[in-house]
PDB file of C-alpha atoms in Angstrom:
ATOM      1  CA  MET R 857      -1.883 -18.757  -3.479  1.00  0.00           C
ATOM      2  CA  THR R 858      -1.338 -15.157  -4.492  1.00  0.00           C
ATOM      3  CA  PRO R 859       0.392 -12.781  -2.030  1.00  0.00           C
ATOM      4  CA  GLY R 860      -2.153 -10.256  -0.837  1.00  0.00           C
ATOM      5  CA  SER R 861      -4.953 -12.818  -0.542  1.00  0.00           C
ATOM      6  CA  SER R 862      -6.421 -13.330   2.897  1.00  0.00           C
ATOM      7  CA  ASP R 863      -4.319 -16.437   3.612  1.00  0.00           C
ATOM      8  CA  VAL R 864      -0.924 -15.413   2.262  1.00  0.00           C
ATOM      9  CA  PRO R 865       1.001 -12.584   3.955  1.00  0.00           C
ATOM     10  CA  VAL R 866       2.715 -10.087   1.698  1.00  0.00           C
ATOM     11  CA  ARG R 867       6.490 -10.088   2.071  1.00  0.00           C
ATOM     12  CA  LEU R 868       7.484  -6.423   2.072  1.00  0.00           C
ATOM     13  CA  ALA R 869      10.790  -4.563   1.825  1.00  0.00           C
ATOM     14  CA  VAL R 870      11.049  -0.953   2.995  1.00  0.00           C
ATOM     15  CA  VAL R 871      13.753   1.118   1.300  1.00  0.00           C
ATOM     16  CA  ASP R 872      14.261   4.596   2.789  1.00  0.00           C
ATOM     17  CA  ASP R 873      17.350   6.446   3.987  1.00  0.00           C
ATOM     18  CA  ASP R 874      15.581   7.649   7.152  1.00  0.00           C
ATOM     19  CA  PRO R 875      15.723   4.957   9.861  1.00  0.00           C
ATOM     20  CA  MET R 876      12.799   6.621  11.667  1.00  0.00           C
ATOM     21  CA  VAL R 877      10.647   6.244   8.556  1.00  0.00           C
ATOM     22  CA  ARG R 878      11.615   2.581   8.236  1.00  0.00           C
ATOM     23  CA  ALA R 879      10.818   1.960  11.897  1.00  0.00           C
ATOM     24  CA  ALA R 880       7.492   3.782  11.676  1.00  0.00           C
ATOM     25  CA  LEU R 881       6.446   1.832   8.591  1.00  0.00           C
ATOM     26  CA  GLY R 882       7.439  -1.434  10.259  1.00  0.00           C
ATOM     27  CA  MET R 883       5.278  -0.634  13.298  1.00  0.00           C
ATOM     28  CA  MET R 884       2.436   0.645  11.149  1.00  0.00           C
ATOM     29  CA  LEU R 885       2.316  -2.492   9.036  1.00  0.00           C
ATOM     30  CA  GLY R 886       2.574  -4.971  11.881  1.00  0.00           C
ATOM     31  CA  GLY R 887      -0.225  -6.804  13.624  1.00  0.00           C
ATOM     32  CA  ASP R 888      -3.111  -8.063  11.530  1.00  0.00           C
ATOM     33  CA  SER R 889      -2.331  -6.199   8.319  1.00  0.00           C
ATOM     34  CA  GLY R 890      -1.403  -9.390   6.461  1.00  0.00           C
ATOM     35  CA  ILE R 891       1.945  -7.791   5.624  1.00  0.00           C
ATOM     36  CA  THR R 892       5.328  -8.890   6.938  1.00  0.00           C
ATOM     37  CA  VAL R 893       8.369  -6.615   6.646  1.00  0.00           C
ATOM     38  CA  VAL R 894      11.118  -9.060   5.680  1.00  0.00           C
ATOM     39  CA  ALA R 895      13.818  -6.612   4.563  1.00  0.00           C
ATOM     40  CA  GLU R 896      14.956  -3.016   5.023  1.00  0.00           C
ATOM     41  CA  ALA R 897      17.518  -0.929   3.193  1.00  0.00           C
ATOM     42  CA  GLY R 898      18.855   2.579   3.657  1.00  0.00           C
ATOM     43  CA  ASP R 899      19.721   3.224   0.022  1.00  0.00           C
ATOM     44  CA  GLY R 900      19.197   1.788  -3.435  1.00  0.00           C
ATOM     45  CA  GLU R 901      22.530  -0.038  -3.527  1.00  0.00           C
ATOM     46  CA  GLU R 902      21.729  -1.898  -0.317  1.00  0.00           C
ATOM     47  CA  ALA R 903      18.285  -2.701  -1.727  1.00  0.00           C
ATOM     48  CA  LEU R 904      19.898  -4.529  -4.648  1.00  0.00           C
ATOM     49  CA  ARG R 905      21.525  -6.871  -2.128  1.00  0.00           C
ATOM     50  CA  VAL R 906      18.779  -7.447   0.433  1.00  0.00           C
ATOM     51  CA  VAL R 907      15.602  -7.529  -1.683  1.00  0.00           C
ATOM     52  CA  PRO R 908      16.475 -10.556  -3.877  1.00  0.00           C
ATOM     53  CA  ALA R 909      17.819 -12.469  -0.861  1.00  0.00           C
ATOM     54  CA  ALA R 910      14.667 -11.962   1.212  1.00  0.00           C
ATOM     55  CA  GLY R 911      12.091 -13.316  -1.240  1.00  0.00           C
ATOM     56  CA  VAL R 912      10.228 -10.012  -1.362  1.00  0.00           C
ATOM     57  CA  ASP R 913       6.812  -9.595  -3.016  1.00  0.00           C
ATOM     58  CA  VAL R 914       6.497  -5.791  -2.783  1.00  0.00           C
ATOM     59  CA  VAL R 915       9.009  -2.989  -2.233  1.00  0.00           C
ATOM     60  CA  LEU R 916       8.185   0.418  -0.787  1.00  0.00           C
ATOM     61  CA  MET R 917      10.852   2.534  -2.492  1.00  0.00           C
ATOM     62  CA  ASP R 918      11.832   6.081  -1.580  1.00  0.00           C
ATOM     63  CA  ILE R 919      13.040   8.242  -4.467  1.00  0.00           C
ATOM     64  CA  ARG R 920      15.746  10.443  -2.974  1.00  0.00           C
ATOM     65  CA  MET R 921      18.488   8.420  -1.251  1.00  0.00           C
ATOM     66  CA  PRO R 922      22.296   8.535  -1.061  1.00  0.00           C
ATOM     67  CA  VAL R 923      24.629   6.122  -2.842  1.00  0.00           C
ATOM     68  CA  ARG R 924      21.922   5.004  -5.296  1.00  0.00           C
ATOM     69  CA  ASP R 925      18.533   6.654  -5.791  1.00  0.00           C
ATOM     70  CA  GLY R 926      15.246   4.780  -5.746  1.00  0.00           C
ATOM     71  CA  LEU R 927      14.566   5.066  -9.451  1.00  0.00           C
ATOM     72  CA  SER R 928      17.780   3.443 -10.661  1.00  0.00           C
ATOM     73  CA  ALA R 929      17.377   0.800  -7.955  1.00  0.00           C
ATOM     74  CA  THR R 930      13.836   0.110  -9.162  1.00  0.00           C
ATOM     75  CA  GLU R 931      15.048  -0.272 -12.749  1.00  0.00           C
ATOM     76  CA  ALA R 932      17.744  -2.733 -11.685  1.00  0.00           C
ATOM     77  CA  LEU R 933      15.450  -4.773  -9.429  1.00  0.00           C
ATOM     78  CA  LEU R 934      12.737  -5.084 -12.062  1.00  0.00           C
ATOM     79  CA  ALA R 935      15.254  -5.992 -14.746  1.00  0.00           C
ATOM     80  CA  ALA R 936      16.391  -8.882 -12.547  1.00  0.00           C
ATOM     81  CA  ASP R 937      12.879  -9.888 -11.419  1.00  0.00           C
ATOM     82  CA  PRO R 938       9.997  -8.605 -13.581  1.00  0.00           C
ATOM     83  CA  ASP R 939       7.459 -10.180 -11.199  1.00  0.00           C
ATOM     84  CA  LEU R 940       8.586  -7.978  -8.308  1.00  0.00           C
ATOM     85  CA  LYS R 941       6.175  -5.135  -7.445  1.00  0.00           C
ATOM     86  CA  VAL R 942       7.589  -1.726  -6.519  1.00  0.00           C
ATOM     87  CA  ILE R 943       5.587   1.111  -4.980  1.00  0.00           C
ATOM     88  CA  VAL R 944       7.364   4.455  -5.213  1.00  0.00           C
ATOM     89  CA  LEU R 945       7.079   6.695  -2.159  1.00  0.00           C
ATOM     90  CA  THR R 946       7.062  10.397  -2.943  1.00  0.00           C
ATOM     91  CA  THR R 947       6.300  13.803  -1.469  1.00  0.00           C
ATOM     92  CA  PHE R 948       5.731  15.230  -4.985  1.00  0.00           C
ATOM     93  CA  ASP R 949       8.303  17.929  -4.414  1.00  0.00           C
ATOM     94  CA  THR R 950      10.454  16.350  -7.132  1.00  0.00           C
ATOM     95  CA  ASP R 951       8.162  16.174 -10.142  1.00  0.00           C
ATOM     96  CA  ASP R 952      10.978  15.491 -12.589  1.00  0.00           C
ATOM     97  CA  MET R 953      11.951  12.356 -10.685  1.00  0.00           C
ATOM     98  CA  VAL R 954       8.338  11.226 -10.386  1.00  0.00           C
ATOM     99  CA  LEU R 955       7.927  11.539 -14.142  1.00  0.00           C
ATOM    100  CA  ARG R 956      11.119   9.522 -14.598  1.00  0.00           C
ATOM    101  CA  ALA R 957       9.550   6.835 -12.433  1.00  0.00           C
ATOM    102  CA  LEU R 958       6.819   6.348 -15.041  1.00  0.00           C
ATOM    103  CA  ARG R 959       9.363   4.589 -17.215  1.00  0.00           C
ATOM    104  CA  THR R 960      10.671   2.228 -14.539  1.00  0.00           C
ATOM    105  CA  GLY R 961       7.608  -0.006 -14.430  1.00  0.00           C
ATOM    106  CA  ALA R 962       6.686   0.881 -10.845  1.00  0.00           C
ATOM    107  CA  ALA R 963       3.378  -0.719  -9.863  1.00  0.00           C
ATOM    108  CA  GLY R 964       2.192   2.235  -7.806  1.00  0.00           C
ATOM    109  CA  PHE R 965       2.820   5.666  -6.377  1.00  0.00           C
ATOM    110  CA  LEU R 966       2.025   6.644  -2.799  1.00  0.00           C
ATOM    111  CA  LEU R 967       2.438   9.879  -0.923  1.00  0.00           C
ATOM    112  CA  LYS R 968       4.573   9.587   2.197  1.00  0.00           C
ATOM    113  CA  ASP R 969       1.698  10.876   4.326  1.00  0.00           C
ATOM    114  CA  THR R 970      -0.723   8.195   3.097  1.00  0.00           C
ATOM    115  CA  PRO R 971      -2.959   7.057   6.006  1.00  0.00           C
ATOM    116  CA  PRO R 972      -2.016   3.630   7.415  1.00  0.00           C
ATOM    117  CA  ALA R 973      -5.241   1.909   6.330  1.00  0.00           C
ATOM    118  CA  ARG R 974      -4.805   3.170   2.775  1.00  0.00           C
ATOM    119  CA  LEU R 975      -1.161   2.107   2.759  1.00  0.00           C
ATOM    120  CA  VAL R 976      -2.075  -1.434   3.798  1.00  0.00           C
ATOM    121  CA  GLN R 977      -4.815  -1.557   1.156  1.00  0.00           C
ATOM    122  CA  ALA R 978      -2.429  -0.370  -1.560  1.00  0.00           C
ATOM    123  CA  ILE R 979       0.306  -2.862  -0.681  1.00  0.00           C
ATOM    124  CA  ARG R 980      -2.116  -5.773  -0.638  1.00  0.00           C
ATOM    125  CA  ALA R 981      -3.722  -4.661  -3.922  1.00  0.00           C
ATOM    126  CA  VAL R 982      -0.364  -4.354  -5.674  1.00  0.00           C
ATOM    127  CA  ALA R 983       0.742  -7.744  -4.337  1.00  0.00           C
ATOM    128  CA  ALA R 984      -2.452  -9.259  -5.749  1.00  0.00           C
ATOM    129  CA  GLY R 985      -1.642  -7.846  -9.173  1.00  0.00           C
ATOM    130  CA  GLU R 986      -3.629  -4.609  -9.304  1.00  0.00           C
ATOM    131  CA  PRO R 987      -1.378  -1.562  -9.773  1.00  0.00           C
ATOM    132  CA  MET R 988      -2.102   1.283  -7.379  1.00  0.00           C
ATOM    133  CA  LEU R 989      -2.929   4.716  -8.757  1.00  0.00           C
ATOM    134  CA  SER R 990      -5.092   6.903  -6.569  1.00  0.00           C
ATOM    135  CA  PRO R 991      -7.050   9.869  -7.969  1.00  0.00           C
ATOM    136  CA  SER R 992      -4.934  12.319  -5.956  1.00  0.00           C
ATOM    137  CA  VAL R 993      -1.725  10.852  -7.349  1.00  0.00           C
ATOM    138  CA  THR R 994      -3.160  10.926 -10.875  1.00  0.00           C
ATOM    139  CA  ALA R 995      -4.052  14.582 -10.512  1.00  0.00           C
ATOM    140  CA  GLN R 996      -0.593  15.539  -9.296  1.00  0.00           C
ATOM    141  CA  LEU R 997       1.155  13.571 -12.025  1.00  0.00           C
ATOM    142  CA  ILE R 998      -1.021  15.178 -14.682  1.00  0.00           C
ATOM    143  CA  ALA R 999      -0.227  18.575 -13.178  1.00  0.00           C
ATOM    144  CA  ALA R1000       3.468  17.740 -13.368  1.00  0.00           C
ATOM    145  CA  VAL R1001       3.132  16.832 -17.037  1.00  0.00           C
ATOM    146  CA  THR R1002       1.272  20.069 -17.685  1.00  0.00           C
ATOM    147  CA  ARG R1003       4.090  22.072 -16.106  1.00  0.00           C
ATOM    148  CA  THR R1004       6.569  20.139 -18.222  1.00  0.00           C
ATOM    149  CA  ASP R1005       4.528  21.025 -21.316  1.00  0.00           C
ATOM    150  CA  ALA R1006       4.948  24.690 -20.484  1.00  0.00           C
ATOM    151  CA  THR R1007       8.717  24.421 -20.882  1.00  0.00           C
ATOM    152  CA  ALA R1008       8.694  22.138 -23.911  1.00  0.00           C
ATOM    153  CA  GLY R1009       8.871  23.340 -27.471  1.00  0.00           C
ATOM    154  CA  ALA R1010       5.655  23.582 -29.459  1.00  0.00           C
ATOM    155  CA  TYR R1011       6.838  20.908 -31.863  1.00  0.00           C
ATOM    156  CA  ASP R1012       7.569  18.466 -29.021  1.00  0.00           C
ATOM    157  CA  VAL R1013       4.137  18.981 -27.480  1.00  0.00           C
ATOM    158  CA  GLU R1014       2.334  18.690 -30.828  1.00  0.00           C
ATOM    159  CA  SER R1015       4.239  15.514 -31.658  1.00  0.00           C
ATOM    160  CA  ARG R1016       3.332  13.937 -28.335  1.00  0.00           C
ATOM    161  CA  VAL R1017      -0.338  14.885 -28.719  1.00  0.00           C
ATOM    162  CA  ALA R1018      -0.431  13.414 -32.226  1.00  0.00           C
ATOM    163  CA  ALA R1019       1.274  10.208 -31.097  1.00  0.00           C
ATOM    164  CA  ALA R1020      -1.117   9.813 -28.165  1.00  0.00           C
ATOM    165  CA  ARG R1021      -4.180  10.353 -30.331  1.00  0.00           C
ATOM    166  CA  ALA R1022      -2.905   7.851 -32.881  1.00  0.00           C
ATOM    167  CA  ALA R1023      -2.347   5.286 -30.126  1.00  0.00           C
ATOM    168  CA  LEU R1024      -5.872   5.715 -28.773  1.00  0.00           C
ATOM    169  CA  THR R1025      -7.379   5.102 -32.220  1.00  0.00           C
ATOM    170  CA  THR R1026      -6.187   1.495 -31.920  1.00  0.00           C
ATOM    171  CA  LEU R1027      -8.588   0.932 -29.020  1.00  0.00           C
ATOM    172  CA  THR R1028     -12.139  -0.337 -29.211  1.00  0.00           C
ATOM    173  CA  GLU R1029     -14.860   1.900 -27.778  1.00  0.00           C
ATOM    174  CA  ARG R1030     -15.015  -0.230 -24.622  1.00  0.00           C
ATOM    175  CA  GLU R1031     -11.245  -0.173 -24.205  1.00  0.00           C
ATOM    176  CA  ARG R1032     -11.308   3.605 -24.521  1.00  0.00           C
ATOM    177  CA  ASP R1033     -13.965   3.776 -21.785  1.00  0.00           C
ATOM    178  CA  VAL R1034     -11.713   1.678 -19.550  1.00  0.00           C
ATOM    179  CA  ALA R1035      -8.692   3.849 -20.420  1.00  0.00           C
ATOM    180  CA  ASP R1036     -10.639   6.951 -19.415  1.00  0.00           C
ATOM    181  CA  GLY R1037     -11.472   5.323 -16.087  1.00  0.00           C
ATOM    182  CA  VAL R1038      -7.845   4.412 -15.504  1.00  0.00           C
ATOM    183  CA  ALA R1039      -6.852   7.991 -16.343  1.00  0.00           C
ATOM    184  CA  ARG R1040      -9.217   9.238 -13.633  1.00  0.00           C
ATOM    185  CA  GLY R1041      -7.541   7.016 -11.076  1.00  0.00           C
ATOM    186  CA  LEU R1042     -10.408   4.547 -10.740  1.00  0.00           C
ATOM    187  CA  SER R1043      -9.715   1.030  -9.498  1.00  0.00           C
ATOM    188  CA  ASN R1044     -10.769  -1.999 -11.521  1.00  0.00           C
ATOM    189  CA  ALA R1045     -13.744  -2.427  -9.200  1.00  0.00           C
ATOM    190  CA  ASP R1046     -14.773   1.221  -9.664  1.00  0.00           C
ATOM    191  CA  ILE R1047     -14.515   0.929 -13.450  1.00  0.00           C
ATOM    192  CA  ALA R1048     -16.517  -2.298 -13.394  1.00  0.00           C
ATOM    193  CA  ALA R1049     -19.312  -0.640 -11.414  1.00  0.00           C
ATOM    194  CA  GLU R1050     -19.364   2.462 -13.611  1.00  0.00           C
ATOM    195  CA  LEU R1051     -19.393   0.533 -16.891  1.00  0.00           C
ATOM    196  CA  TYR R1052     -21.579  -2.370 -15.690  1.00  0.00           C
ATOM    197  CA  MET R1053     -18.828  -4.907 -16.315  1.00  0.00           C
ATOM    198  CA  GLY R1054     -17.307  -7.696 -14.272  1.00  0.00           C
ATOM    199  CA  VAL R1055     -13.984  -7.028 -12.577  1.00  0.00           C
ATOM    200  CA  PRO R1056     -12.266  -9.889 -14.494  1.00  0.00           C
ATOM    201  CA  THR R1057     -13.469  -8.309 -17.750  1.00  0.00           C
ATOM    202  CA  VAL R1058     -12.003  -4.959 -16.710  1.00  0.00           C
ATOM    203  CA  LYS R1059      -8.691  -6.649 -15.880  1.00  0.00           C
ATOM    204  CA  THR R1060      -8.687  -8.206 -19.344  1.00  0.00           C
ATOM    205  CA  HIS R1061      -9.322  -4.809 -20.945  1.00  0.00           C
ATOM    206  CA  VAL R1062      -6.542  -3.201 -18.873  1.00  0.00           C
ATOM    207  CA  GLY R1063      -4.124  -5.901 -20.043  1.00  0.00           C
ATOM    208  CA  ARG R1064      -5.094  -5.173 -23.631  1.00  0.00           C
ATOM    209  CA  LEU R1065      -4.561  -1.450 -23.032  1.00  0.00           C
ATOM    210  CA  PHE R1066      -1.002  -2.095 -21.898  1.00  0.00           C
ATOM    211  CA  ALA R1067      -0.296  -4.221 -24.974  1.00  0.00           C
ATOM    212  CA  LYS R1068      -1.943  -1.920 -27.525  1.00  0.00           C
ATOM    213  CA  LEU R1069      -0.596   1.320 -26.101  1.00  0.00           C
ATOM    214  CA  GLY R1070       2.875  -0.032 -25.417  1.00  0.00           C
ATOM    215  CA  VAL R1071       2.815   0.979 -21.744  1.00  0.00           C
ATOM    216  CA  GLU R1072       3.727  -0.862 -18.551  1.00  0.00           C
ATOM    217  CA  ASN R1073       1.462   0.638 -15.901  1.00  0.00           C
ATOM    218  CA  ARG R1074      -1.721   2.584 -15.226  1.00  0.00           C
ATOM    219  CA  VAL R1075       0.119   5.851 -14.693  1.00  0.00           C
ATOM    220  CA  GLN R1076       1.427   5.697 -18.244  1.00  0.00           C
ATOM    221  CA  VAL R1077      -2.119   5.122 -19.495  1.00  0.00           C
ATOM    222  CA  ALA R1078      -3.249   8.232 -17.592  1.00  0.00           C
ATOM    223  CA  ILE R1079      -0.459  10.349 -19.066  1.00  0.00           C
ATOM    224  CA  LEU R1080      -1.204   9.130 -22.576  1.00  0.00           C
ATOM    225  CA  VAL R1081      -4.930   9.911 -22.250  1.00  0.00           C
ATOM    226  CA  HIS R1082      -4.002  13.358 -20.950  1.00  0.00           C
ATOM    227  CA  ASP R1083      -1.625  13.938 -23.859  1.00  0.00           C
ATOM    228  CA  ALA R1084      -4.349  13.016 -26.352  1.00  0.00           C
ATOM    229  CA  GLN R1085      -6.543  15.771 -24.949  1.00  0.00           C
ATOM    230  CA  GLY R1086      -3.988  18.315 -26.042  1.00  0.00           C
TER     231      GLY R1086
END
């Protein structure tokens, strides 16, 4: 059965250089959450050793850590095991690093002050195969891109807008509707309700979006839709 379903506990690794954060997350996720913390690491280099050995389903990965940062560790872990799911933990005070994370294939982005119930929901959703992108995270990432645009040359911005618009022309009208929903941070269930579609149909459309747009996650879809708006 799939990790994240009601009968299969999610095997989680927590990677953060603050031992208090690791301890707090372990306590928070205990009990009846359906999540078992099977590994911890204090930096990205240690994560490369303990995560593969522990049979982990999902990794909560901090960005800023000594020895090896969370982004390079994520890249290495996913290169070795593409089925692994990584959720990047961020405070959004390092927008440049968050934007770098878009290219690592991370399955989700969570703020470090995410409420416990929401954290559990996100981990279980990601384990079950639905990438996690909340509306608040979408908004902050889009804001980060906008600030980046302000420092980019006009040619660079125009080229990116043109490329994004060209990519979106490859979509059917229904796929574009789904892409817009993804860009607003809606879950598959939310998109299904809004567009009067079944959730499996939405999942199929999202898979086609990834293939047609050449992206790896929902965050990248959101950025591309934003770019196309100029």
